PDB file of C-alpha atoms in Angstrom:
ATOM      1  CA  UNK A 212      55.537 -59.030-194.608  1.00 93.00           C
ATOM      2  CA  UNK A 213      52.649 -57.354-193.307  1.00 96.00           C
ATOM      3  CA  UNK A 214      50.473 -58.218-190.169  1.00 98.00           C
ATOM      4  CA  UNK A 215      47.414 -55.995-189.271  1.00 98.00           C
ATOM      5  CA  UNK A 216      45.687 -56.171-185.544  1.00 98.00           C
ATOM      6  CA  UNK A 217      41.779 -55.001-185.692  1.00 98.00           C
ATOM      7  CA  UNK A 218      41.466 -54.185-181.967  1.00 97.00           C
ATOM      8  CA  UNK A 219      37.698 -53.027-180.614  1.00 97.00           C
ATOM      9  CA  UNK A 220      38.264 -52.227-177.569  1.00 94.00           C
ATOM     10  CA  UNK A 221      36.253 -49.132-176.410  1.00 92.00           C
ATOM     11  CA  UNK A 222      37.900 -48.046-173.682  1.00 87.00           C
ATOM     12  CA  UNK A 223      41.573 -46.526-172.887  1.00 84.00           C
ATOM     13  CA  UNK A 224      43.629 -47.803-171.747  1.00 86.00           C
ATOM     14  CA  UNK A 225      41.668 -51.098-173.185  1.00 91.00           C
ATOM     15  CA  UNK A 226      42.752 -54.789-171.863  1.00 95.00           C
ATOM     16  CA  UNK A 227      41.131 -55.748-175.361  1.00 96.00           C
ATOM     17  CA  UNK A 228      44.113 -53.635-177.292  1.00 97.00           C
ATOM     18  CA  UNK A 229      46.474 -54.750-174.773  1.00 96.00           C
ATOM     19  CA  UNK A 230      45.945 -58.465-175.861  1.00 97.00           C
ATOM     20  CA  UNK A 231      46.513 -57.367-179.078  1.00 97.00           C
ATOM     21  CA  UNK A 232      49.851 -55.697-178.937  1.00 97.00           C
ATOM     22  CA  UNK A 233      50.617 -58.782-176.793  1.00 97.00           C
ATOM     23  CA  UNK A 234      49.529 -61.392-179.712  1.00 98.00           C
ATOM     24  CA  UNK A 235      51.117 -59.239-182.112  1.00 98.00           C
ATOM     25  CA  UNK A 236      54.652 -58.729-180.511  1.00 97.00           C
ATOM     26  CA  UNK A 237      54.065 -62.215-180.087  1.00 97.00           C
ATOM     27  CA  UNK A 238      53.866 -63.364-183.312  1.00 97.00           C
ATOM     28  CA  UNK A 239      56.305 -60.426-185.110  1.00 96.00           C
ATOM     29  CA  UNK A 240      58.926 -62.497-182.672  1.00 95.00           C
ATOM     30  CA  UNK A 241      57.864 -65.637-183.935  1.00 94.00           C
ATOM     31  CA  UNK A 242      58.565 -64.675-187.238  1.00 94.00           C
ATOM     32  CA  UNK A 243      61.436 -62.691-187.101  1.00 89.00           C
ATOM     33  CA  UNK A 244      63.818 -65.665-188.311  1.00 85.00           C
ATOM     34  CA  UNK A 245      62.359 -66.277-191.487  1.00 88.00           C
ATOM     35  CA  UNK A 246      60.848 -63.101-192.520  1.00 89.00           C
ATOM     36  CA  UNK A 247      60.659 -59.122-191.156  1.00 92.00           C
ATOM     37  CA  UNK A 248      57.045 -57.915-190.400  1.00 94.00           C
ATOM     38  CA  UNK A 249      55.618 -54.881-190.746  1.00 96.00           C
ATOM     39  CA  UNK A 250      52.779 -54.315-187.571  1.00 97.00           C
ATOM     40  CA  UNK A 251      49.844 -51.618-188.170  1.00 98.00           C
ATOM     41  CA  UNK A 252      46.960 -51.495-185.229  1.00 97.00           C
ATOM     42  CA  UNK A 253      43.208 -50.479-186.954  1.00 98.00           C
ATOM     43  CA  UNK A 254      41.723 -49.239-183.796  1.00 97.00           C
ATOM     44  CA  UNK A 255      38.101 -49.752-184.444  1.00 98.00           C
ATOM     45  CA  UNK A 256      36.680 -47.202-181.747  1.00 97.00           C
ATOM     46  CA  UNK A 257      38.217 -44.735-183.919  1.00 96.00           C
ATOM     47  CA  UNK A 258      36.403 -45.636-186.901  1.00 98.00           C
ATOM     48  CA  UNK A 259      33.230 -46.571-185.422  1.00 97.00           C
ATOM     49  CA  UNK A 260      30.895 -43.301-187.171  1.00 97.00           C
ATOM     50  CA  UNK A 261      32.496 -44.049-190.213  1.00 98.00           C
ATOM     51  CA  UNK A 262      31.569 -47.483-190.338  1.00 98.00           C
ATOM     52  CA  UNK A 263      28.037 -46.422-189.197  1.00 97.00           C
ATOM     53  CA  UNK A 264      27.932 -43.706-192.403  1.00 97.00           C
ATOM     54  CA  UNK A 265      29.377 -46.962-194.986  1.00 97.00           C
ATOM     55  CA  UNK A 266      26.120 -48.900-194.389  1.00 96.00           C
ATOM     56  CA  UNK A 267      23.811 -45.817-194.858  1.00 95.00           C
ATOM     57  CA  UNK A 268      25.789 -44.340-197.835  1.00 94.00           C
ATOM     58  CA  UNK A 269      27.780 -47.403-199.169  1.00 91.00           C
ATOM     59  CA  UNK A 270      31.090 -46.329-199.563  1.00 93.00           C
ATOM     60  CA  UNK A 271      33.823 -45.937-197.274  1.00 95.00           C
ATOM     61  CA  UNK A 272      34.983 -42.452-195.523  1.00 96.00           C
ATOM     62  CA  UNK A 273      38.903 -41.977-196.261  1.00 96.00           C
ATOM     63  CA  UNK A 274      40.139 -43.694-192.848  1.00 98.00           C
ATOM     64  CA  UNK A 275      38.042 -46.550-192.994  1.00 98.00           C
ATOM     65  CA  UNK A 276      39.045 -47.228-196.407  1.00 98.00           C
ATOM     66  CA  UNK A 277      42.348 -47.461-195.769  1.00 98.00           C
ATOM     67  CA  UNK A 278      41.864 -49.499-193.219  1.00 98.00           C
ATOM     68  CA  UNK A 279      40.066 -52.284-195.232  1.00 98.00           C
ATOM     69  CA  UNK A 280      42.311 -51.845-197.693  1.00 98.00           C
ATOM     70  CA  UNK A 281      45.372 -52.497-194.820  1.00 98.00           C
ATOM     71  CA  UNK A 282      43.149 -55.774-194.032  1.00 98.00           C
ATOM     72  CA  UNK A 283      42.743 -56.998-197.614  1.00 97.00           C
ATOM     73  CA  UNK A 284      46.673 -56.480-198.439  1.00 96.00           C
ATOM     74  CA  UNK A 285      47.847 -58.120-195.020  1.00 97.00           C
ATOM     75  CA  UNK A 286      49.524 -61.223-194.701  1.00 96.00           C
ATOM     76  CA  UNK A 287      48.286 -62.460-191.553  1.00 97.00           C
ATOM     77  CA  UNK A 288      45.205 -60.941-189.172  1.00 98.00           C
ATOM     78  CA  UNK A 289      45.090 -60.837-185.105  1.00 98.00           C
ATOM     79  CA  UNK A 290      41.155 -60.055-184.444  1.00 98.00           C
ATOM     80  CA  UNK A 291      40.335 -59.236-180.951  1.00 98.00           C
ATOM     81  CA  UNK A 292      37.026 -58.182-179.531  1.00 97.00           C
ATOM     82  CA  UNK A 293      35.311 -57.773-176.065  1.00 96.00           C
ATOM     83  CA  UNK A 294      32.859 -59.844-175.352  1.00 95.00           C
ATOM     84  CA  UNK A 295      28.911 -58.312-175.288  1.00 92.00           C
ATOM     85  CA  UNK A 296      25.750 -60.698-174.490  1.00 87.00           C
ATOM     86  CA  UNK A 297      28.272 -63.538-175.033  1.00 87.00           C
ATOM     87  CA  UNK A 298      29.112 -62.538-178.546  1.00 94.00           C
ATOM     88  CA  UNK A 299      31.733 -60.295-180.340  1.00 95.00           C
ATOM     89  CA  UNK A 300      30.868 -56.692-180.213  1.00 96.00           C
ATOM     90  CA  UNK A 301      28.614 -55.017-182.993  1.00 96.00           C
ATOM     91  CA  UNK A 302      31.365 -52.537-184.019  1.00 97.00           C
ATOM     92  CA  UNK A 303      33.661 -55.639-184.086  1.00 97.00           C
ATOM     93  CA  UNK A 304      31.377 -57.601-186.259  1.00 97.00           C
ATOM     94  CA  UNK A 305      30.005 -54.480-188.256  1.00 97.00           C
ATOM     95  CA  UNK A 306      33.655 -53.368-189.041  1.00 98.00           C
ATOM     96  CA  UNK A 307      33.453 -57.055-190.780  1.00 98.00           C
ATOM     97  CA  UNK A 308      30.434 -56.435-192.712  1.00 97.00           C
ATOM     98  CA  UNK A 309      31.364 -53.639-194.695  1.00 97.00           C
ATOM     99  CA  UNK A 310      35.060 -55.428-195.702  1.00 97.00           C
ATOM    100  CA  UNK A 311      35.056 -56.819-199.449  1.00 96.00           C
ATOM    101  CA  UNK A 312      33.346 -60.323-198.912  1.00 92.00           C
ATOM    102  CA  UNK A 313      36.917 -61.924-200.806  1.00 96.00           C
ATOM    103  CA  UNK A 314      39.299 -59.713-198.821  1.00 97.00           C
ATOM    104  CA  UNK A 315      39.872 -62.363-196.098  1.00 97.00           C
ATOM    105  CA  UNK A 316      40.138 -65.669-198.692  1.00 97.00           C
ATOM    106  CA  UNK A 317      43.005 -67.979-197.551  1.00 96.00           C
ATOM    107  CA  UNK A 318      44.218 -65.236-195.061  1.00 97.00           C
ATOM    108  CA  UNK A 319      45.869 -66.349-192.024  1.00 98.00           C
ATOM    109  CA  UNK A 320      43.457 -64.941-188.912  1.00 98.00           C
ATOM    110  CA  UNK A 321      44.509 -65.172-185.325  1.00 98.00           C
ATOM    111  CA  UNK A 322      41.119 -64.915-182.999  1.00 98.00           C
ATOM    112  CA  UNK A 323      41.273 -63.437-179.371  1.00 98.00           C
ATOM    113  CA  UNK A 324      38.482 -62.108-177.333  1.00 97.00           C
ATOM    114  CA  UNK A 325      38.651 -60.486-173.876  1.00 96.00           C
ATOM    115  CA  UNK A 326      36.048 -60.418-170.775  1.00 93.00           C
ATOM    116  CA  UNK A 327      35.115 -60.543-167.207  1.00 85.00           C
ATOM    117  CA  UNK A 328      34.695 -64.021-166.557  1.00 82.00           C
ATOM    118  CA  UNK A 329      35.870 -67.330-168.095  1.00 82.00           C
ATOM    119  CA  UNK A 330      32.758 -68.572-168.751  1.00 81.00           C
ATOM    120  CA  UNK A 331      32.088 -66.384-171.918  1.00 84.00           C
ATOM    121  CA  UNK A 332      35.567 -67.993-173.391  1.00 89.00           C
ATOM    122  CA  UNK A 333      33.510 -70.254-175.352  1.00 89.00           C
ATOM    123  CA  UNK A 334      32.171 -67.283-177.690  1.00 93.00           C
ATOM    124  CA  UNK A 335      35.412 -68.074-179.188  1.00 95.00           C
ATOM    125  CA  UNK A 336      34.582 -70.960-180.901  1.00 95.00           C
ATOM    126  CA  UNK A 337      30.725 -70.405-181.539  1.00 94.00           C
ATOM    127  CA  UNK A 338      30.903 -66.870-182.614  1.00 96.00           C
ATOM    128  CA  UNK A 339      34.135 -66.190-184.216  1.00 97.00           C
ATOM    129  CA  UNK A 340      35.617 -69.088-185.589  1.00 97.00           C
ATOM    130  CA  UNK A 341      32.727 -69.679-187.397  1.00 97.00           C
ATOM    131  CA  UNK A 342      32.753 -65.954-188.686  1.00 97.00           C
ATOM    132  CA  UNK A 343      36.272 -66.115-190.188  1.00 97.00           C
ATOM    133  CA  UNK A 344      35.446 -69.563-191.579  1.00 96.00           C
ATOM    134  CA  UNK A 345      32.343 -68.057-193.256  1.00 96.00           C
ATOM    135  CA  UNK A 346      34.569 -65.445-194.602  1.00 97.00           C
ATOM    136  CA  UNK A 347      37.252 -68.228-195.802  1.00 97.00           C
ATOM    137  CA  UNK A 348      39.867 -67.771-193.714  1.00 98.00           C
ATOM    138  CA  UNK A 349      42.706 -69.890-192.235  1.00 97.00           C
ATOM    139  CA  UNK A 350      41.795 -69.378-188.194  1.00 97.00           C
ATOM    140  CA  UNK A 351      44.740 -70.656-186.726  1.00 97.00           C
ATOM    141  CA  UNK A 352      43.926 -73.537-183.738  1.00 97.00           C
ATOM    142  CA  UNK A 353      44.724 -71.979-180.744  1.00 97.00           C
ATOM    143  CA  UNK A 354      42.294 -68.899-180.180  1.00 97.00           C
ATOM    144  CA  UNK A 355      43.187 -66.507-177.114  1.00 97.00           C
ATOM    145  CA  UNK A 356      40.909 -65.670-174.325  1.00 96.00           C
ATOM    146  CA  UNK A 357      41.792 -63.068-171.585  1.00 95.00           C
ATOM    147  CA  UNK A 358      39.491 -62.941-168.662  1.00 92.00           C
ATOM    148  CA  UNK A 359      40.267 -60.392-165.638  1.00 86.00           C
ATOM    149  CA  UNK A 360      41.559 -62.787-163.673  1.00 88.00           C
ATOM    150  CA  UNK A 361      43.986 -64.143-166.687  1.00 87.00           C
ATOM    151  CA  UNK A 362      46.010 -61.407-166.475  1.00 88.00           C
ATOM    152  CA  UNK A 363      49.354 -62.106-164.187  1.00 80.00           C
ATOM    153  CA  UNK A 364      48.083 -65.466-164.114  1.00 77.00           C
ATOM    154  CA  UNK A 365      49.597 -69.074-165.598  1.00 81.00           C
ATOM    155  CA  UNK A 366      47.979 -69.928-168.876  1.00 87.00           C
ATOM    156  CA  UNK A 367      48.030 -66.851-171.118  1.00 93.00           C
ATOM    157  CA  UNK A 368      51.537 -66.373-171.953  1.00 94.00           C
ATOM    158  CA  UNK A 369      51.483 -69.654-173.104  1.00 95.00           C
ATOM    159  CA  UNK A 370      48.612 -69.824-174.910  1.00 95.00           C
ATOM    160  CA  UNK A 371      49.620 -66.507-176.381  1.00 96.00           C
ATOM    161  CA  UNK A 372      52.795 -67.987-177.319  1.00 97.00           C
ATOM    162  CA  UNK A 373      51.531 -71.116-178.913  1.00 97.00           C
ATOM    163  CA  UNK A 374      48.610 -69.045-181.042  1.00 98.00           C
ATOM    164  CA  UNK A 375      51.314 -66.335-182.133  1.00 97.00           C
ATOM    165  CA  UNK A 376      53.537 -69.644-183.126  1.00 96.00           C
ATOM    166  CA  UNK A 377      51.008 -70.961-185.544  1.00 97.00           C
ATOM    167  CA  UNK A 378      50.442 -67.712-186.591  1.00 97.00           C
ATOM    168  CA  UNK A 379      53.674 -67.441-187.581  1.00 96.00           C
ATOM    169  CA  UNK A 380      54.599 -70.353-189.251  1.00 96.00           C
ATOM    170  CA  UNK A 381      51.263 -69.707-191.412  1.00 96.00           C
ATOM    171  CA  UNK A 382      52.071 -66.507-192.379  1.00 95.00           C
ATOM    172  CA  UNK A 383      55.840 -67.298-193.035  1.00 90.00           C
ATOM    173  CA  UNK A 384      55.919 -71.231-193.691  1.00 78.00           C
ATOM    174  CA  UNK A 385      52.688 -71.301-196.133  1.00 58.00           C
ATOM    175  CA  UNK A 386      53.275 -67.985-198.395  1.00 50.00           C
ATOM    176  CA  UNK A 387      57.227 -69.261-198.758  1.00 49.00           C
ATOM    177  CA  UNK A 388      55.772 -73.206-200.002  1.00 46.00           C
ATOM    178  CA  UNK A 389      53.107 -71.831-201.954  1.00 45.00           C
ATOM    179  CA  UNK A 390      55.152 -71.452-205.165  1.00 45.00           C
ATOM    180  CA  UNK A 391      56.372 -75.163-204.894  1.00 41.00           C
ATOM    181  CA  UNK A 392      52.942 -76.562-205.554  1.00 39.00           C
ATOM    182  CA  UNK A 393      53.317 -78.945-208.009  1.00 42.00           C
ATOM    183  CA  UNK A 394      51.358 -78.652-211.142  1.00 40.00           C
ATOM    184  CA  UNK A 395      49.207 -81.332-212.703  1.00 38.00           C
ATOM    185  CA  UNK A 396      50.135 -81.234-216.295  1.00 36.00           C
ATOM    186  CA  UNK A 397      47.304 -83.647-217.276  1.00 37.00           C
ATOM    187  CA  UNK A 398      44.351 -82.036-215.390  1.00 37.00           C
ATOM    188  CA  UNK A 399      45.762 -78.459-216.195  1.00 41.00           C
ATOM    189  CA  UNK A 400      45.301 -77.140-212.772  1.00 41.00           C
ATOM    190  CA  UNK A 401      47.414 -77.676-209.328  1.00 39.00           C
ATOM    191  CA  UNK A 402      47.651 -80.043-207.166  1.00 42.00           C
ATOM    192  CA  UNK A 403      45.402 -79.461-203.534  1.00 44.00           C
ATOM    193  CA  UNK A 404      47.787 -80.173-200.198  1.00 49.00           C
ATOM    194  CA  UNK A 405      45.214 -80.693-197.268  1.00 52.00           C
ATOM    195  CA  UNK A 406      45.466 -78.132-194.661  1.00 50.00           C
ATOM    196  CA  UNK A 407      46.535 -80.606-192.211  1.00 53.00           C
ATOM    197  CA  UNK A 408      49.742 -81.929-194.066  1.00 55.00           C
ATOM    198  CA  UNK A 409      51.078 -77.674-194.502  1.00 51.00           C
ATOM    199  CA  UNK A 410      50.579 -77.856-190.626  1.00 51.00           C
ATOM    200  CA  UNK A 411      52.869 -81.156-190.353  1.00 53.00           C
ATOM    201  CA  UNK A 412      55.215 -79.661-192.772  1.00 50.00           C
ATOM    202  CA  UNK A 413      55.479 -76.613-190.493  1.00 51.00           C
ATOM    203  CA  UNK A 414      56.200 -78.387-187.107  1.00 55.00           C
ATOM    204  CA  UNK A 415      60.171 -78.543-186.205  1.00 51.00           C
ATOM    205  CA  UNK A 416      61.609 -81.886-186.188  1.00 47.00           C
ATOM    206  CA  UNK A 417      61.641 -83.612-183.092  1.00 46.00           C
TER     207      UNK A 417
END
Protein backbone atom coordinates (compact mmCIF):
# COMPACT_ATOMS: atom_id res chain seq x y z
CA UNK A 1 0.00 0.00 0.00
CA UNK A 2 1.22 3.19 -1.07
CA UNK A 3 0.96 6.68 0.70
CA UNK A 4 2.50 9.82 -0.99
CA UNK A 5 3.18 13.26 1.15
CA UNK A 6 3.19 16.53 -1.30
CA UNK A 7 5.12 18.81 1.09
CA UNK A 8 5.67 22.76 -0.13
CA UNK A 9 7.58 23.93 2.15
CA UNK A 10 10.27 26.36 0.78
CA UNK A 11 12.60 26.47 3.20
CA UNK A 12 15.19 23.84 4.89
CA UNK A 13 14.95 22.67 7.28
CA UNK A 14 10.98 23.44 6.65
CA UNK A 15 8.37 23.10 9.76
CA UNK A 16 5.89 22.56 6.70
CA UNK A 17 7.90 19.09 5.71
CA UNK A 18 8.36 18.40 9.24
CA UNK A 19 4.49 18.13 9.74
CA UNK A 20 4.53 15.97 7.05
CA UNK A 21 6.94 13.29 8.02
CA UNK A 22 5.08 13.68 11.35
CA UNK A 23 1.44 12.94 9.69
CA UNK A 24 2.97 10.40 7.67
CA UNK A 25 4.88 8.28 10.35
CA UNK A 26 1.73 8.88 11.89
CA UNK A 27 -0.47 7.29 9.79
CA UNK A 28 2.19 4.37 8.30
CA UNK A 29 1.83 3.39 12.30
CA UNK A 30 -1.72 3.49 12.16
CA UNK A 31 -1.80 1.17 9.53
CA UNK A 32 0.77 -1.11 10.14
CA UNK A 33 -1.72 -3.87 11.59
CA UNK A 34 -3.74 -4.36 8.71
CA UNK A 35 -1.61 -3.52 5.85
CA UNK A 36 2.41 -2.49 5.12
CA UNK A 37 2.84 1.01 3.49
CA UNK A 38 5.10 2.14 1.25
CA UNK A 39 5.97 6.26 2.13
CA UNK A 40 7.45 8.51 -0.86
CA UNK A 41 7.84 12.52 0.00
CA UNK A 42 7.21 14.81 -3.53
CA UNK A 43 9.03 17.79 -2.31
CA UNK A 44 7.42 20.49 -4.30
CA UNK A 45 10.29 23.22 -3.97
CA UNK A 46 12.17 20.85 -5.98
CA UNK A 47 9.87 20.76 -8.75
CA UNK A 48 8.72 24.20 -8.70
CA UNK A 49 10.48 25.35 -12.54
CA UNK A 50 9.17 22.35 -13.82
CA UNK A 51 5.78 22.94 -12.89
CA UNK A 52 6.23 26.57 -14.12
CA UNK A 53 7.56 25.05 -17.81
CA UNK A 54 4.10 22.33 -17.74
CA UNK A 55 1.72 25.33 -17.98
CA UNK A 56 3.76 27.14 -20.74
CA UNK A 57 4.58 23.94 -22.74
CA UNK A 58 1.86 21.43 -21.53
CA UNK A 59 3.54 18.46 -20.74
CA UNK A 60 5.38 17.39 -17.85
CA UNK A 61 9.42 17.47 -17.44
CA UNK A 62 10.60 13.78 -16.37
CA UNK A 63 10.53 14.50 -12.42
CA UNK A 64 7.37 16.09 -12.30
CA UNK A 65 5.84 13.40 -14.18
CA UNK A 66 6.69 10.94 -12.03
CA UNK A 67 5.60 12.64 -9.42
CA UNK A 68 1.93 12.98 -10.63
CA UNK A 69 2.06 9.78 -11.67
CA UNK A 70 3.24 8.71 -7.73
CA UNK A 71 -0.02 10.89 -6.77
CA UNK A 72 -2.46 9.28 -9.21
CA UNK A 73 -1.27 5.53 -8.22
CA UNK A 74 -1.28 6.31 -4.32
CA UNK A 75 -3.55 4.95 -1.97
CA UNK A 76 -3.90 7.63 0.41
CA UNK A 77 -2.50 11.56 0.16
CA UNK A 78 -1.04 13.83 3.20
CA UNK A 79 -1.11 17.54 1.53
CA UNK A 80 0.62 20.13 3.49
CA UNK A 81 1.21 23.72 2.59
CA UNK A 82 2.33 27.03 4.28
CA UNK A 83 0.08 29.41 4.56
CA UNK A 84 0.48 32.83 2.10
CA UNK A 85 -2.21 35.85 2.25
CA UNK A 86 -4.32 33.32 4.23
CA UNK A 87 -4.41 30.77 1.48
CA UNK A 88 -2.33 27.68 0.37
CA UNK A 89 0.75 28.61 -1.47
CA UNK A 90 0.74 29.09 -5.39
CA UNK A 91 3.33 26.31 -5.95
CA UNK A 92 1.09 24.22 -3.60
CA UNK A 93 -2.01 24.92 -5.52
CA UNK A 94 -0.23 25.12 -9.04
CA UNK A 95 1.44 21.66 -8.40
CA UNK A 96 -2.54 20.77 -8.27
CA UNK A 97 -3.41 22.31 -11.45
CA UNK A 98 -1.33 20.57 -13.73
CA UNK A 99 -2.35 16.84 -12.01
CA UNK A 100 -4.89 14.80 -14.32
CA UNK A 101 -8.31 16.40 -13.21
CA UNK A 102 -9.50 12.32 -12.31
CA UNK A 103 -6.21 11.44 -10.60
CA UNK A 104 -7.52 12.32 -7.10
CA UNK A 105 -11.33 10.59 -7.57
CA UNK A 106 -12.30 8.69 -4.35
CA UNK A 107 -8.66 9.10 -3.03
CA UNK A 108 -8.20 9.28 0.57
CA UNK A 109 -6.47 13.03 1.24
CA UNK A 110 -5.18 14.05 4.61
CA UNK A 111 -5.02 18.17 4.70
CA UNK A 112 -2.40 20.03 6.95
CA UNK A 113 -1.21 23.52 6.64
CA UNK A 114 1.48 25.28 8.70
CA UNK A 115 1.95 29.14 9.84
CA UNK A 116 2.82 31.83 12.22
CA UNK A 117 -0.21 32.40 14.00
CA UNK A 118 -3.43 30.47 14.78
CA UNK A 119 -5.57 32.70 13.34
CA UNK A 120 -4.85 31.66 9.64
CA UNK A 121 -5.92 27.88 10.83
CA UNK A 122 -9.16 28.49 9.31
CA UNK A 123 -7.62 28.47 5.60
CA UNK A 124 -8.02 24.91 6.31
CA UNK A 125 -11.43 24.59 5.82
CA UNK A 126 -12.13 27.53 3.28
CA UNK A 127 -9.26 26.93 1.03
CA UNK A 128 -8.37 23.37 1.02
CA UNK A 129 -11.08 21.28 1.89
CA UNK A 130 -12.98 22.74 -0.62
CA UNK A 131 -10.05 22.16 -3.19
CA UNK A 132 -9.81 18.38 -2.63
CA UNK A 133 -13.61 18.21 -2.62
CA UNK A 134 -13.62 19.99 -6.02
CA UNK A 135 -11.15 17.49 -7.12
CA UNK A 136 -13.39 14.48 -5.60
CA UNK A 137 -11.60 13.40 -2.95
CA UNK A 138 -12.28 11.72 0.43
CA UNK A 139 -10.66 14.66 2.90
CA UNK A 140 -10.56 12.91 5.97
CA UNK A 141 -12.35 15.09 9.12
CA UNK A 142 -9.71 16.07 11.15
CA UNK A 143 -7.35 18.54 9.13
CA UNK A 144 -3.91 19.50 10.90
CA UNK A 145 -2.78 22.95 11.63
CA UNK A 146 0.74 23.76 13.05
CA UNK A 147 1.27 27.27 14.17
CA UNK A 148 4.81 28.32 15.79
CA UNK A 149 3.65 28.19 18.93
CA UNK A 150 2.01 24.48 18.32
CA UNK A 151 5.07 22.98 18.27
CA UNK A 152 6.08 21.35 21.91
CA UNK A 153 2.74 22.35 22.80
CA UNK A 154 -0.64 20.15 23.91
CA UNK A 155 -2.95 19.73 20.98
CA UNK A 156 -0.93 18.60 17.96
CA UNK A 157 0.11 15.21 18.76
CA UNK A 158 -3.26 14.52 19.24
CA UNK A 159 -4.77 15.98 16.57
CA UNK A 160 -2.02 14.46 14.49
CA UNK A 161 -2.86 11.22 15.89
CA UNK A 162 -6.56 11.33 15.40
CA UNK A 163 -6.17 12.73 11.49
CA UNK A 164 -3.40 9.96 10.77
CA UNK A 165 -6.17 7.44 12.46
CA UNK A 166 -8.83 8.24 9.96
CA UNK A 167 -6.40 8.27 7.50
CA UNK A 168 -5.67 5.02 8.14
CA UNK A 169 -8.64 3.24 8.52
CA UNK A 170 -9.65 4.93 5.01
CA UNK A 171 -6.88 3.85 3.28
CA UNK A 172 -6.86 0.29 4.88
CA UNK A 173 -10.62 -0.27 6.09
CA UNK A 174 -12.34 1.15 2.71
CA UNK A 175 -9.97 -0.43 -0.17
CA UNK A 176 -10.24 -4.01 1.95
CA UNK A 177 -14.60 -3.59 1.98
CA UNK A 178 -14.71 -2.33 -1.36
CA UNK A 179 -14.95 -5.76 -3.05
CA UNK A 180 -17.90 -6.78 -0.68
CA UNK A 181 -20.27 -4.28 -2.21
CA UNK A 182 -23.17 -6.00 -2.91
CA UNK A 183 -24.48 -6.00 -6.38
CA UNK A 184 -27.98 -5.12 -7.46
CA UNK A 185 -28.89 -7.81 -9.84
CA UNK A 186 -32.13 -6.03 -10.90
CA UNK A 187 -30.78 -2.47 -11.52
CA UNK A 188 -27.46 -3.97 -13.00
CA UNK A 189 -25.22 -1.70 -11.13
CA UNK A 190 -23.98 -1.67 -7.25
CA UNK A 191 -25.32 -0.80 -4.46
CA UNK A 192 -24.12 3.06 -2.96
CA UNK A 193 -23.01 2.80 1.05
CA UNK A 194 -23.13 6.52 2.32
CA UNK A 195 -19.86 7.79 3.36
CA UNK A 196 -20.98 8.11 6.81
CA UNK A 197 -21.99 4.36 7.45
CA UNK A 198 -17.95 3.15 5.93
CA UNK A 199 -16.92 5.64 8.77
CA UNK A 200 -19.22 3.73 11.46
CA UNK A 201 -18.10 0.51 10.06
CA UNK A 202 -14.50 1.61 10.65
CA UNK A 203 -14.75 2.75 14.36
CA UNK A 204 -13.57 -0.13 16.99
CA UNK A 205 -16.22 -1.46 19.10
CA UNK A 206 -16.71 0.11 22.25
Amino acid sequence: MKLVVVSAGLSVPSSTRLLADRLAAETKAKAKARADVEVEIVELRDLAVEIAHNFTNGFPARKLAAALDAVAGADGLIAVTPVFSASYSGLFKSFFDVLDQDALTGKPVLIAATGGSARHSLVLEHALRPLFSYLRAVVVPTAVYAASEDWGAEGLPERVERAAGELAALMTGLSAARPAAPAKAEAGGFEVIPFAEQLAALRPAG
